Each structure stands twice: as C-alpha cells, then as structure tokens.
Amino acid sequence: EETPAPTPAAEEPSPVQRHEERSHDLGDAPSESQEGGSSVPVDANEAKRAMEEAKRARLEKQAADLAEYEEMRKAEKVKEEEEIRNLREKRIQRQKERVEEEKRLTELRAQEEVRRKAEEEERRRKKQDEEVRVKDDREKKKREAEERLKPKGRNFKISKKSDSEKLDSIMSKEELQKSKEQLEEEKQAILAQRIQPLSIEGLTSEKLIEKAREFNEHIKRLEGDKYDLEQRFKRQQYDMIELAERARQMNKGKAKRGVTTVQVDESFDRLADKFTSAPPKIQLCSKYERHTDHRSYKERMVLFEDLAKEPPPPEIKRISKTVTPSPAPEAAE
C-alpha cells in the first residue's frame, strides 16, 4: 500500500505579510509606494527630516529673537550711559554754579558789610557834628539869656532857683521836641539800614527758589523773635503790676507822717458772719509778705473774747427833781 505523502507544513508568514494582512483586514488598500516591502523606512526618514526642519526653524527663530534682544539691549545701554553722563555733567555744572554763587554772595556780603560800616561811620560822624553844633548853639543861647537876665542895677531879691537852671530846663524841653523833618529823616535812615536791597536780575529758577527759601527761614526766625518778645513783655508787665501793687500796699498807711493806719482784712470772717456787731478783722501784715503766725490757738482766741461778749444795755440815769415848798404867807395882824 502506498502511504500518502506528508503534506508540507504551512510556512510562517513574514512581518511584511502580517502588516499587509492587518491592513487588508482593516480595509486599507495598500498604496503603490508600499509595494515591494520598502514603505516603513520611507515614512521614518520623512518624519526625521520634518523634525530636523522644525528644530532648525525653532533654533533660527530663537537666534533671531536673541540677536534682536541683544541689539535692543545695546541701544538701551547706550541710552542709559548717555543719560548717566548727562546727569554727571549737570551735577558737576550745578556744583560749579553753587561754588560761583557762594563766592558771589560772599563778595556781596563783604561789600555790604563795608558799605554798612561806612554808613554807620558817616552817621556817627554826622551825629557827633550835630551834637557839637547843638551844644554850641545851646551855650550861645545860654550866654545870650544870661546877658538878658543880668540885672542892670542893684538887685536885693534872693532867688531860690538860678536863672541858668530855668534856662536849661526850657532848652532841654525844646530839644526833646523834634520836628517832623527830623523824625522823618530818622525813620528813613532806620528803614534804609534794616531793609536790604533785593537783586534778582539774571537769576535762574533754581536760584530764585533758593532765595525764596532763605527769605522763608528769615521770616520764621523773625516770627520766633517776635513771639519771644511778646511773651517777655507780658511777663514784665505782670511783674510791674505786681510790684506796683506791693508798693501801694506798703505805702498805704504812710500818707500822714507819724500816723499808722489800720488795714482791714477783706477775707471771710466767721465771727463777723455770726455776730453783726463784731468789728472787722485787722490785717497785721501785708498779704504779699510770707509771715507765719507762731501763736497758739488759745492765744489768738483770747484777743477776741471781749469782742464776743454782748454789750451791756445802756444805763438810764434818773434825775430826781426836789420840789421846795414855798414859804407860807404871814398871817395878817
């Protein structure tokens, strides 16, 4: 008997065949480029090239952005350096201007001080000349008045006060009364000395602001001095009033020489409030003096024992009138 020949074993499909079978089962028809078993390497190369292109484009964009940022930063740095250089130049210029201004102000102060001293010297010289002239005029008038008051004949009158003293008093009163022109001249001289001329020509805004600040500080200082003087005046006025009151209290009982007046204490008196006939309290010392009464309570109460007693009723004196009988008439004989 013939034995049947063994059937050849089914060959194991290759990976490409399995891929084609899977594609056929899914209904995807294989394209022309996938024939011959070379489709997978082609897709991988294209994806790699696409990734490289994308990476290269991204790197180029980053490089372009970085270059643009560097250019912008360089421009900003140049601008900042220019601004810093300008600020330094301005600061140096301001320092120079400040030094020049201080130098100019120092010169102006020196000139003003020289001018002020010259004016004071001139004013002092004029005042001395005026005093000498007034003194000479007074001596001249005094001699003329003495010549006029000199008696021409014999004079047996004894004067208690010399004529020269009267003349001096009259002339001193005339000198105290100054004319309006003299008062106006003195006023203008004082104002010219106190009010300094203000020169602001050619000053910049910064210098004007600095000048305004100086004036503000000067005004603040003057206001402070004014307040201090007002407070000092009030305090001195109060002290003067208190001293005048003390003097008045001390001299209150010395109007008449040798007579001591009694000062009444105006404070509340309980004894006078209880008894209307009680005399007022006597002030033993001034209320401005600080004396302590060292007497005991008993010693002080003894002084008012007699005052607390009721006065006795007035005594009525009876005057008895005796009637003398008239003599009886004699009987007629």
Short mmCIF file of C-alpha atoms in Angstrom, two decimals:
data_model
loop_
_atom_site.label_atom_id
_atom_site.label_comp_id
_atom_site.label_asym_id
_atom_site.label_seq_id
_atom_site.Cartn_x
_atom_site.Cartn_y
_atom_site.Cartn_z
CA GLU A 1 0.00 0.00 0.00
CA GLU A 2 1.16 3.41 -0.78
CA THR A 3 1.37 5.67 2.16
CA PRO A 4 0.17 9.17 1.48
CA ALA A 5 2.89 11.75 1.20
CA PRO A 6 3.13 14.09 4.07
CA THR A 7 1.71 17.50 3.38
CA PRO A 8 4.18 20.30 3.62
CA ALA A 9 3.88 22.35 6.83
CA ALA A 10 2.46 25.80 6.44
CA GLU A 11 5.18 28.40 6.29
CA GLU A 12 5.19 31.13 8.99
CA PRO A 13 4.18 34.49 7.49
CA SER A 14 6.79 37.27 7.47
CA PRO A 15 6.28 40.60 9.29
CA VAL A 16 5.55 42.34 5.99
CA GLN A 17 2.87 39.80 5.21
CA ARG A 18 1.35 40.23 8.63
CA HIS A 19 1.27 44.02 8.10
CA GLU A 20 -0.39 43.62 4.73
CA GLU A 21 -2.91 41.17 6.15
CA ARG A 22 -3.70 43.58 9.00
CA SER A 23 -4.15 46.40 6.52
CA HIS A 24 -6.37 44.20 4.35
CA ASP A 25 -8.45 43.18 7.34
CA LEU A 26 -8.91 46.84 8.34
CA GLY A 27 -9.95 47.71 4.79
CA ASP A 28 -6.93 49.84 3.99
CA ALA A 29 -5.79 49.24 0.46
CA PRO A 30 -2.03 49.27 0.16
CA SER A 31 -0.65 52.24 -1.76
CA GLU A 32 1.73 51.98 -4.65
CA SER A 33 4.63 53.19 -2.56
CA GLN A 34 4.13 50.40 -0.04
CA GLU A 35 4.66 47.66 -2.58
CA GLY A 36 7.87 45.73 -2.54
CA GLY A 37 8.39 45.96 1.34
CA SER A 38 10.08 49.49 1.39
CA SER A 39 7.23 51.74 2.82
CA VAL A 40 8.27 51.81 6.53
CA PRO A 41 11.79 53.24 6.04
CA VAL A 42 10.44 55.98 3.76
CA ASP A 43 7.97 57.25 6.40
CA ALA A 44 10.64 57.26 9.13
CA ASN A 45 13.05 59.33 7.02
CA GLU A 46 10.37 61.88 6.20
CA ALA A 47 9.39 62.25 9.86
CA LYS A 48 13.04 62.66 10.83
CA ARG A 49 13.58 65.28 8.17
CA ALA A 50 10.40 67.10 9.30
CA MET A 51 11.60 67.10 12.92
CA GLU A 52 15.01 68.37 11.89
CA GLU A 53 13.42 71.12 9.81
CA ALA A 54 11.17 72.13 12.71
CA LYS A 55 14.11 72.10 15.11
CA ARG A 56 16.24 74.13 12.72
CA ALA A 57 13.41 76.65 12.23
CA ARG A 58 12.93 76.94 16.01
CA LEU A 59 16.67 77.45 16.55
CA GLU A 60 16.79 80.04 13.80
CA LYS A 61 13.84 81.89 15.35
CA GLN A 62 15.44 81.78 18.80
CA ALA A 63 18.72 83.02 17.34
CA ALA A 64 16.89 85.84 15.56
CA ASP A 65 15.00 86.78 18.74
CA LEU A 66 18.21 86.68 20.77
CA ALA A 67 20.00 88.87 18.23
CA GLU A 68 17.11 91.35 18.25
CA TYR A 69 17.08 91.43 22.07
CA GLU A 70 20.84 91.98 22.15
CA GLU A 71 20.53 94.84 19.69
CA MET A 72 17.72 96.38 21.74
CA ARG A 73 19.69 95.94 24.98
CA LYS A 74 22.76 97.53 23.40
CA ALA A 75 20.66 100.51 22.33
CA GLU A 76 19.14 100.81 25.83
CA LYS A 77 22.57 100.53 27.42
CA VAL A 78 23.93 103.25 25.18
CA LYS A 79 20.93 105.43 26.05
CA GLU A 80 21.36 104.80 29.81
CA GLU A 81 25.06 105.58 29.61
CA GLU A 82 24.23 108.80 27.77
CA GLU A 83 21.69 109.76 30.45
CA ILE A 84 24.16 108.95 33.25
CA ARG A 85 26.82 111.03 31.53
CA ASN A 86 24.38 113.93 31.14
CA LEU A 87 23.38 113.70 34.81
CA ARG A 88 27.01 113.72 35.89
CA GLU A 89 27.70 116.72 33.71
CA LYS A 90 24.67 118.52 35.15
CA ARG A 91 25.78 117.71 38.70
CA ILE A 92 29.28 118.99 38.02
CA GLN A 93 27.77 122.10 36.42
CA ARG A 94 25.50 122.67 39.43
CA GLN A 95 28.44 122.28 41.79
CA LYS A 96 30.38 124.85 39.80
CA GLU A 97 27.41 127.21 39.78
CA ARG A 98 26.93 126.72 43.52
CA VAL A 99 30.58 127.50 44.17
CA GLU A 100 30.34 130.59 41.97
CA GLU A 101 27.12 131.63 43.69
CA GLU A 102 28.67 131.20 47.13
CA LYS A 103 31.67 133.20 46.02
CA ARG A 104 29.44 135.93 44.61
CA LEU A 105 27.33 136.01 47.78
CA THR A 106 30.46 136.20 49.90
CA GLU A 107 31.68 139.14 47.87
CA LEU A 108 28.28 140.81 48.11
CA ARG A 109 28.21 140.29 51.87
CA ALA A 110 31.69 141.73 52.19
CA GLN A 111 30.72 144.74 50.06
CA GLU A 112 27.50 145.16 52.03
CA GLU A 113 29.42 144.98 55.30
CA VAL A 114 31.90 147.58 54.09
CA ARG A 115 29.06 149.81 52.92
CA ARG A 116 27.18 149.37 56.18
CA LYS A 117 30.26 150.20 58.25
CA ALA A 118 30.89 153.26 56.09
CA GLU A 119 27.28 154.37 56.53
CA GLU A 120 27.46 153.82 60.29
CA GLU A 121 30.69 155.77 60.48
CA GLU A 122 29.18 158.57 58.42
CA ARG A 123 26.05 158.56 60.57
CA ARG A 124 28.12 158.59 63.75
CA ARG A 125 30.21 161.45 62.45
CA LYS A 126 27.11 163.43 61.48
CA LYS A 127 25.58 162.74 64.87
CA GLN A 128 28.71 163.94 66.65
CA ASP A 129 28.82 167.05 64.49
CA GLU A 130 25.15 167.66 65.20
CA GLU A 131 25.71 167.22 68.93
CA VAL A 132 28.62 169.62 68.85
CA ARG A 133 26.57 172.13 66.88
CA VAL A 134 23.60 171.81 69.22
CA LYS A 135 25.87 172.15 72.23
CA ASP A 136 27.47 175.28 70.80
CA ASP A 137 24.05 176.74 70.00
CA ARG A 138 22.85 175.95 73.48
CA GLU A 139 25.88 177.56 75.06
CA LYS A 140 25.40 180.57 72.84
CA LYS A 141 21.72 180.87 73.72
CA LYS A 142 22.57 180.37 77.37
CA ARG A 143 25.09 183.19 77.31
CA GLU A 144 22.63 185.45 75.50
CA ALA A 145 19.91 184.65 78.01
CA GLU A 146 22.26 185.29 80.91
CA GLU A 147 23.15 188.61 79.38
CA ARG A 148 19.47 189.48 79.05
CA LEU A 149 18.65 188.33 82.58
CA LYS A 150 21.62 190.08 84.13
CA PRO A 151 20.33 192.90 86.35
CA LYS A 152 21.28 196.34 85.23
CA GLY A 153 21.02 197.89 88.69
CA ARG A 154 21.09 196.77 92.24
CA ASN A 155 19.02 193.72 92.97
CA PHE A 156 18.20 192.75 96.54
CA LYS A 157 15.97 189.85 95.56
CA ILE A 158 17.14 186.39 96.63
CA SER A 159 16.08 183.76 94.10
CA LYS A 160 15.78 180.15 95.20
CA LYS A 161 16.46 178.81 91.73
CA SER A 162 19.02 180.26 89.41
CA ASP A 163 18.02 181.52 86.00
CA SER A 164 20.54 179.23 84.33
CA GLU A 165 18.74 176.19 85.69
CA LYS A 166 15.44 177.52 84.38
CA LEU A 167 17.04 178.12 81.01
CA ASP A 168 18.49 174.61 80.93
CA SER A 169 15.11 173.09 81.68
CA ILE A 170 13.43 175.17 78.96
CA MET A 171 16.11 174.31 76.40
CA SER A 172 16.00 170.62 77.28
CA LYS A 173 12.25 170.62 76.67
CA GLU A 174 12.76 172.33 73.33
CA GLU A 175 15.40 169.77 72.35
CA LEU A 176 13.12 166.87 73.18
CA GLN A 177 10.51 168.19 70.78
CA LYS A 178 11.87 167.21 67.37
CA SER A 179 10.42 168.50 64.16
CA LYS A 180 8.60 166.36 61.63
CA GLU A 181 11.52 166.61 59.20
CA GLN A 182 13.95 165.25 61.78
CA LEU A 183 11.62 162.40 62.68
CA GLU A 184 11.13 161.54 59.01
CA GLU A 185 14.89 161.57 58.38
CA GLU A 186 15.50 159.26 61.34
CA LYS A 187 12.75 156.94 60.12
CA GLN A 188 14.18 156.76 56.59
CA ALA A 189 17.69 156.13 57.94
CA ILE A 190 16.49 153.27 60.13
CA LEU A 191 14.47 151.76 57.26
CA ALA A 192 17.45 152.01 54.90
CA GLN A 193 19.60 150.25 57.47
CA ARG A 194 17.13 147.45 58.13
CA ILE A 195 15.72 146.87 54.62
CA GLN A 196 18.39 145.47 52.33
CA PRO A 197 18.04 145.89 48.52
CA LEU A 198 16.90 142.79 46.65
CA SER A 199 18.82 141.94 43.47
CA ILE A 200 17.26 139.07 41.50
CA GLU A 201 18.26 140.05 37.99
CA GLY A 202 19.81 137.22 35.98
CA LEU A 203 18.90 134.52 38.49
CA THR A 204 17.66 131.14 37.30
CA SER A 205 14.61 129.35 38.66
CA GLU A 206 16.74 127.22 40.99
CA LYS A 207 18.44 130.30 42.41
CA LEU A 208 15.09 132.03 42.83
CA ILE A 209 13.78 129.01 44.73
CA GLU A 210 16.88 129.08 46.94
CA LYS A 211 16.39 132.81 47.54
CA ALA A 212 12.73 132.21 48.48
CA ARG A 213 13.82 129.54 50.95
CA GLU A 214 16.28 131.97 52.54
CA PHE A 215 13.50 134.55 52.91
CA ASN A 216 11.22 131.91 54.41
CA GLU A 217 13.82 130.95 57.01
CA HIS A 218 14.41 134.62 57.79
CA ILE A 219 10.66 135.21 58.28
CA LYS A 220 10.43 132.17 60.56
CA ARG A 221 13.30 133.48 62.67
CA LEU A 222 11.71 136.95 62.90
CA GLU A 223 8.34 135.48 63.88
CA GLY A 224 10.03 133.46 66.62
CA ASP A 225 11.82 136.56 67.93
CA LYS A 226 8.53 138.48 67.83
CA TYR A 227 6.76 135.79 69.85
CA ASP A 228 9.58 135.70 72.41
CA LEU A 229 9.49 139.48 72.80
CA GLU A 230 5.70 139.48 73.21
CA GLN A 231 5.90 136.82 75.92
CA ARG A 232 8.71 138.72 77.63
CA PHE A 233 6.68 141.96 77.50
CA LYS A 234 3.65 140.23 79.04
CA ARG A 235 5.77 138.72 81.82
CA GLN A 236 7.46 142.04 82.60
CA GLN A 237 4.12 143.85 82.53
CA TYR A 238 2.72 141.37 85.04
CA ASP A 239 5.80 141.82 87.25
CA MET A 240 5.44 145.61 87.08
CA ILE A 241 1.77 145.42 88.07
CA GLU A 242 2.59 143.12 90.98
CA LEU A 243 5.43 145.36 92.18
CA ALA A 244 3.22 148.44 91.91
CA GLU A 245 0.54 146.71 93.97
CA ARG A 246 3.11 145.77 96.59
CA ALA A 247 4.37 149.34 96.74
CA ARG A 248 0.82 150.62 97.06
CA GLN A 249 0.11 148.22 99.91
CA MET A 250 3.33 149.18 101.67
CA ASN A 251 2.71 152.91 101.29
CA LYS A 252 -0.99 152.70 102.02
CA GLY A 253 -0.70 153.67 105.67
CA LYS A 254 2.09 156.24 105.28
CA ALA A 255 0.09 159.13 103.92
CA LYS A 256 0.42 161.01 107.17
CA ARG A 257 3.72 161.07 108.97
CA GLY A 258 3.55 159.61 112.45
CA VAL A 259 0.06 158.16 111.98
CA THR A 260 -0.30 154.44 111.45
CA THR A 261 -3.48 153.44 109.68
CA VAL A 262 -5.11 150.10 110.18
CA GLN A 263 -5.50 147.76 107.23
CA VAL A 264 -8.68 145.70 107.16
CA ASP A 265 -8.58 142.10 106.03
CA GLU A 266 -11.27 141.62 103.39
CA SER A 267 -11.32 137.82 103.61
CA PHE A 268 -14.26 135.87 105.06
CA ASP A 269 -14.70 136.31 108.81
CA ARG A 270 -16.77 133.68 110.61
CA LEU A 271 -17.05 135.79 113.73
CA ALA A 272 -18.42 138.78 111.83
CA ASP A 273 -20.78 136.47 109.99
CA LYS A 274 -22.15 135.17 113.29
CA PHE A 275 -22.20 138.43 115.23
CA THR A 276 -23.12 141.54 113.32
CA SER A 277 -21.62 143.78 115.97
CA ALA A 278 -18.18 142.20 115.65
CA PRO A 279 -15.52 144.52 114.25
CA PRO A 280 -13.73 143.58 111.05
CA LYS A 281 -10.52 141.61 111.04
CA ILE A 282 -7.32 143.58 111.25
CA GLN A 283 -4.54 142.79 108.81
CA LEU A 284 -1.39 142.52 110.85
CA CYS A 285 0.98 142.29 107.88
CA SER A 286 0.92 142.71 104.14
CA LYS A 287 -0.63 139.88 102.16
CA TYR A 288 2.47 139.82 99.94
CA GLU A 289 4.77 139.04 102.86
CA ARG A 290 5.19 135.47 103.99
CA HIS A 291 4.88 135.52 107.77
CA THR A 292 3.80 132.56 109.84
CA ASP A 293 1.77 133.17 112.97
CA HIS A 294 3.50 131.14 115.69
CA ARG A 295 0.87 131.90 118.36
CA SER A 296 -1.27 129.09 119.63
CA TYR A 297 -4.99 128.85 119.09
CA LYS A 298 -5.70 129.82 122.69
CA GLU A 299 -3.51 132.92 122.49
CA ARG A 300 -5.30 134.03 119.35
CA MET A 301 -8.77 133.37 120.77
CA VAL A 302 -8.05 135.48 123.86
CA LEU A 303 -7.82 138.53 121.62
CA PHE A 304 -11.46 138.14 120.59
CA GLU A 305 -13.05 137.19 123.92
CA ASP A 306 -14.10 140.73 124.65
CA LEU A 307 -15.47 141.12 121.15
CA ALA A 308 -17.72 138.06 121.50
CA LYS A 309 -19.47 139.41 124.60
CA GLU A 310 -22.76 141.19 124.25
CA PRO A 311 -22.51 144.83 125.16
CA PRO A 312 -24.38 145.76 128.38
CA PRO A 313 -27.66 147.58 127.98
CA PRO A 314 -27.44 151.32 128.25
CA GLU A 315 -27.88 152.63 131.76
CA ILE A 316 -30.71 155.09 132.24
CA LYS A 317 -29.86 157.73 134.74
CA ARG A 318 -32.80 159.01 136.75
CA ILE A 319 -32.79 162.62 137.65
CA SER A 320 -34.81 163.30 140.85
CA LYS A 321 -36.47 166.67 140.94
CA THR A 322 -37.00 168.01 144.53
CA VAL A 323 -39.79 170.48 144.99
CA THR A 324 -39.10 173.01 147.72
CA PRO A 325 -42.26 174.33 149.41
CA SER A 326 -42.81 177.99 149.12
CA PRO A 327 -42.85 179.92 152.44
CA ALA A 328 -46.35 180.38 153.95
CA PRO A 329 -47.64 183.91 153.95
CA GLU A 330 -47.65 185.54 157.38
CA ALA A 331 -50.97 185.99 158.99
CA ALA A 332 -52.23 189.47 158.83
CA GLU A 333 -52.15 191.09 162.10
#
